[in-house]
Short mmCIF file of C-alpha atoms in Angstrom, two decimals:
data_model
loop_
_atom_site.label_atom_id
_atom_site.label_comp_id
_atom_site.label_asym_id
_atom_site.label_seq_id
_atom_site.Cartn_x
_atom_site.Cartn_y
_atom_site.Cartn_z
CA GLN A 806 -135.08 135.29 4.53
CA GLN A 807 -134.39 135.72 1.28
CA GLN A 808 -137.04 138.80 0.92
CA VAL A 809 -136.23 138.68 -3.51
CA LYS A 810 -135.44 135.42 -5.19
CA GLN A 811 -133.50 135.39 -8.53
CA SER A 812 -133.94 133.36 -11.60
CA PRO A 813 -132.47 131.98 -13.27
CA GLN A 814 -128.86 131.57 -11.00
CA SER A 815 -126.56 131.70 -14.39
CA LEU A 816 -127.66 132.49 -18.71
CA ILE A 817 -125.84 131.48 -21.93
CA VAL A 818 -127.02 134.08 -24.71
CA GLN A 819 -125.94 134.10 -27.82
CA LYS A 820 -125.26 137.52 -28.87
CA GLY A 821 -128.05 139.75 -30.58
CA GLY A 822 -130.08 137.77 -28.64
CA ILE A 823 -133.04 138.24 -25.06
CA SER A 824 -131.25 138.50 -22.01
CA ILE A 825 -134.13 137.80 -19.30
CA ILE A 826 -133.81 137.71 -15.77
CA ASN A 827 -136.93 137.10 -13.68
CA CYS A 828 -137.11 138.23 -10.02
CA ALA A 829 -140.04 137.66 -7.20
CA TYR A 830 -140.22 139.75 -3.32
CA GLU A 831 -142.79 139.35 -0.73
CA ASN A 832 -142.79 142.15 0.80
CA THR A 833 -145.09 144.58 -0.05
CA ALA A 834 -142.61 148.22 1.25
CA PHE A 835 -141.02 148.29 -0.94
CA ASP A 836 -142.20 151.00 -3.28
CA TYR A 837 -138.23 151.24 -5.22
CA PHE A 838 -136.60 148.34 -8.16
CA PRO A 839 -133.26 148.69 -9.42
CA TRP A 840 -130.92 146.40 -11.35
CA TYR A 841 -127.54 146.20 -10.80
CA GLN A 842 -124.49 145.02 -12.71
CA GLN A 843 -121.43 143.87 -11.01
CA PHE A 844 -118.91 143.51 -13.04
CA PRO A 845 -115.22 140.67 -11.41
CA GLY A 846 -113.53 142.68 -9.02
CA LYS A 847 -115.62 146.21 -9.84
CA GLY A 848 -118.04 147.34 -7.00
CA PRO A 849 -122.15 146.90 -8.07
CA ALA A 850 -123.56 149.85 -9.96
CA LEU A 851 -127.39 151.09 -11.10
CA LEU A 852 -128.19 149.93 -14.19
CA ILE A 853 -131.87 150.73 -14.71
CA ALA A 854 -134.65 151.58 -11.67
CA ILE A 855 -138.49 151.42 -11.92
CA ARG A 856 -141.01 152.18 -9.25
CA PRO A 857 -144.05 150.18 -8.72
CA ASP A 858 -146.27 152.08 -10.57
CA VAL A 859 -144.73 151.61 -13.38
CA SER A 860 -145.26 148.53 -15.23
CA GLU A 861 -142.35 149.14 -17.24
CA LYS A 862 -139.57 151.69 -18.39
CA LYS A 863 -136.97 151.67 -20.68
CA GLU A 864 -133.93 152.81 -21.15
CA GLY A 865 -132.29 151.75 -24.11
CA ARG A 866 -131.72 147.83 -24.72
CA PHE A 867 -132.59 147.93 -21.47
CA THR A 868 -135.65 147.33 -19.70
CA ILE A 869 -137.67 146.44 -17.10
CA SER A 870 -141.25 144.98 -16.49
CA PHE A 871 -143.16 145.51 -13.50
CA ASN A 872 -146.61 143.48 -12.39
CA LYS A 873 -147.16 144.56 -8.30
CA SER A 874 -149.80 142.32 -8.41
CA ALA A 875 -147.61 139.78 -9.07
CA LYS A 876 -144.54 140.82 -7.17
CA GLN A 877 -142.91 140.18 -9.84
CA PHE A 878 -140.47 142.59 -12.01
CA SER A 879 -138.02 140.98 -14.71
CA LEU A 880 -134.60 142.61 -16.84
CA HIS A 881 -134.83 141.84 -20.46
CA ILE A 882 -131.37 143.35 -22.53
CA MET A 883 -132.02 143.43 -25.99
CA ASP A 884 -129.93 142.26 -28.37
CA SER A 885 -127.35 141.25 -25.89
CA GLN A 886 -123.44 141.77 -26.41
CA PRO A 887 -120.67 140.59 -25.61
CA GLY A 888 -119.19 143.67 -22.82
CA ASP A 889 -122.79 142.68 -20.68
CA SER A 890 -121.72 139.57 -19.63
CA ALA A 891 -122.12 140.48 -16.00
CA THR A 892 -123.65 139.72 -13.14
CA TYR A 893 -126.54 141.17 -12.51
CA PHE A 894 -128.62 141.92 -9.15
CA CYS A 895 -132.27 142.47 -8.94
CA VAL A 896 -132.21 144.84 -5.74
CA ALA A 897 -135.16 146.20 -3.97
CA GLY A 898 -135.68 149.55 -1.62
CA THR A 899 -137.71 151.28 0.84
CA GLY A 900 -137.56 155.00 1.55
CA ARG A 901 -133.55 155.96 1.58
CA ARG A 902 -132.63 153.00 3.52
CA ALA A 903 -130.96 150.01 2.50
CA LEU A 904 -130.97 148.02 -0.61
CA THR A 905 -132.39 143.87 0.00
CA PHE A 906 -130.61 142.30 -3.39
CA GLY A 907 -131.07 138.61 -4.50
CA SER A 908 -129.07 136.56 -4.71
CA GLY A 909 -127.23 137.53 -8.47
CA THR A 910 -127.64 136.36 -12.51
CA ARG A 911 -124.61 135.34 -13.89
CA LEU A 912 -124.72 136.68 -17.58
CA GLN A 913 -122.29 135.07 -20.27
CA VAL A 914 -122.60 136.32 -23.85
CA GLN A 915 -121.72 134.40 -26.22
CA PRO A 916 -120.14 135.60 -29.66
CA GLY B 153 -116.03 163.57 -9.75
CA ALA B 154 -114.64 161.10 -7.42
CA GLY B 155 -116.75 158.14 -7.32
CA VAL B 156 -116.39 155.79 -3.41
CA SER B 157 -113.03 154.94 -2.72
CA GLN B 158 -112.29 152.33 0.13
CA SER B 159 -108.98 150.80 1.46
CA PRO B 160 -107.74 148.89 1.37
CA ARG B 161 -108.99 147.47 -1.74
CA TYR B 162 -107.48 144.23 -0.43
CA LYS B 163 -106.80 142.66 3.71
CA VAL B 164 -105.34 139.36 5.35
CA ALA B 165 -106.22 138.82 8.36
CA LYS B 166 -105.40 136.37 10.60
CA ARG B 167 -108.29 133.83 12.31
CA GLY B 168 -108.56 137.11 15.73
CA GLN B 169 -106.72 140.70 14.20
CA ASP B 170 -108.71 143.52 14.41
CA VAL B 171 -109.59 145.12 10.81
CA ALA B 172 -110.74 148.61 10.05
CA LEU B 173 -111.74 149.48 7.13
CA ARG B 174 -111.99 153.09 5.63
CA CYS B 175 -114.83 154.53 2.41
CA ASP B 176 -115.03 157.40 1.29
CA PRO B 177 -118.28 158.14 0.76
CA ILE B 178 -119.49 160.55 -2.97
CA SER B 179 -118.55 164.77 -1.73
CA GLY B 180 -121.71 165.93 -0.10
CA HIS B 181 -123.65 162.93 0.26
CA VAL B 182 -125.72 162.50 3.97
CA SER B 183 -126.39 159.06 3.18
CA LEU B 184 -123.65 156.30 3.45
CA PHE B 185 -124.48 152.06 3.49
CA TRP B 186 -122.07 149.26 4.85
CA TYR B 187 -123.31 146.19 3.21
CA GLN B 188 -121.30 142.83 2.83
CA GLN B 189 -120.87 139.98 -0.24
CA ALA B 190 -119.69 136.52 0.24
CA LEU B 191 -118.34 134.83 -2.36
CA GLY B 192 -121.44 134.19 -5.86
CA GLN B 193 -123.57 135.74 -3.53
CA GLY B 194 -125.63 139.08 -3.39
CA PRO B 195 -124.53 142.22 -0.62
CA GLU B 196 -126.51 141.72 2.61
CA PHE B 197 -127.08 144.79 4.02
CA LEU B 198 -124.97 145.91 7.37
CA THR B 199 -125.56 149.05 8.26
CA TYR B 200 -127.16 152.88 7.41
CA PHE B 201 -125.93 156.46 8.15
CA GLN B 202 -127.46 159.93 8.10
CA ASN B 203 -124.65 162.69 8.09
CA GLU B 204 -123.04 161.12 11.32
CA ALA B 205 -126.22 158.81 12.62
CA GLN B 206 -126.04 155.32 12.79
CA LEU B 207 -129.45 154.78 11.92
CA ASP B 208 -129.74 152.10 11.37
CA LYS B 209 -127.50 148.69 12.19
CA SER B 210 -129.78 145.69 11.43
CA GLY B 211 -127.29 143.93 9.83
CA LEU B 212 -124.57 143.39 12.21
CA PRO B 213 -124.03 140.50 12.02
CA SER B 214 -122.90 140.10 15.33
CA ASP B 215 -120.71 143.10 18.31
CA ARG B 216 -117.69 141.96 16.73
CA PHE B 217 -118.65 144.42 13.84
CA PHE B 218 -118.49 148.60 14.69
CA ALA B 219 -118.88 150.90 11.79
CA GLU B 220 -118.65 154.77 12.69
CA ARG B 221 -119.24 158.04 10.95
CA PRO B 222 -117.58 161.02 13.26
CA GLU B 223 -117.56 163.92 11.11
CA GLY B 224 -120.45 163.05 8.85
CA SER B 225 -118.02 161.97 5.62
CA VAL B 226 -115.72 159.09 5.80
CA SER B 227 -116.79 155.93 7.16
CA THR B 228 -114.51 153.03 8.92
CA LEU B 229 -115.98 149.81 10.09
CA LYS B 230 -113.64 147.34 12.55
CA ILE B 231 -114.00 144.09 12.78
CA GLN B 232 -112.90 142.88 16.38
CA ARG B 233 -112.33 139.48 16.53
CA THR B 234 -111.81 138.40 12.35
CA GLN B 235 -113.62 135.02 12.64
CA GLN B 236 -112.79 132.63 9.53
CA GLU B 237 -116.76 133.62 8.19
CA ASP B 238 -115.75 137.02 7.97
CA SER B 239 -113.88 136.73 4.44
CA ALA B 240 -115.99 138.61 2.28
CA VAL B 241 -115.97 142.15 0.52
CA TYR B 242 -116.95 144.96 1.94
CA LEU B 243 -119.05 147.44 0.23
CA CYS B 244 -119.38 151.50 1.17
CA ALA B 245 -122.36 152.95 -1.01
CA SER B 246 -122.95 155.99 -0.16
CA SER B 247 -126.34 158.26 -1.89
CA SER B 248 -127.46 161.47 -1.73
CA PRO B 249 -131.31 163.20 -0.87
CA GLY B 250 -131.01 164.94 -4.74
CA GLN B 251 -130.86 162.31 -5.81
CA GLY B 252 -133.57 160.47 -4.75
CA TYR B 253 -133.39 156.80 -4.16
CA GLU B 254 -129.55 155.79 -6.39
CA GLN B 255 -127.05 154.42 -4.24
CA TYR B 256 -123.45 154.35 -5.78
CA PHE B 257 -120.84 152.22 -4.73
CA GLY B 258 -117.33 151.81 -3.83
CA PRO B 259 -114.99 149.21 -5.14
CA GLY B 260 -115.17 146.72 -1.68
CA THR B 261 -112.15 146.13 0.33
CA ARG B 262 -111.83 142.03 -0.60
CA LEU B 263 -111.10 140.46 2.69
CA THR B 264 -109.47 137.24 3.22
CA VAL B 265 -109.14 135.61 6.91
CA THR B 266 -106.69 133.00 7.58
#
């Protein structure tokens, strides 16, 4: 049962462009929505997170947009850089318990 | 301070062998999680500890999987009679109440069953 659906599976963006990754969830009990970034051979690292009472959160070049009624959220990476090339996971959680990961988006930023 | 560490980083096991994977969480983190990440997929939850208590083991795929955290710090994930479908990266994460829901992940142990 895939509770968090993520798209696209892969994404190629030119340096300086905007990368957009979309996610949808099913379980309305989720109350925590982080995005994790993973480089090859490394564990996932928290990038940015949002709670459902906020519609948007921005940290530097990274912005989460959250639509509670549609049960959708997205990550925007502005001014994408080659160093941003990694796999990104949208994630949903309930309380201080297990996280449910999406299937991941492999982002490649071309110089 | 030091992050979450896991050992070994790589493990090759023959089908039917037992393996033990170790996780050292960040010092003082009371919550510890194990996840399984298949190639090209997102991590999937296996089990969760708060201190030494295993509060959720609903993600363990079979009774061949067993996890423990006897002193509320280091944790071991044990897989008995390994099968090829157990090949994956096993990730450990820890968190602290003072840091909300944020889970810090280790680098993982890549298990290959031949």
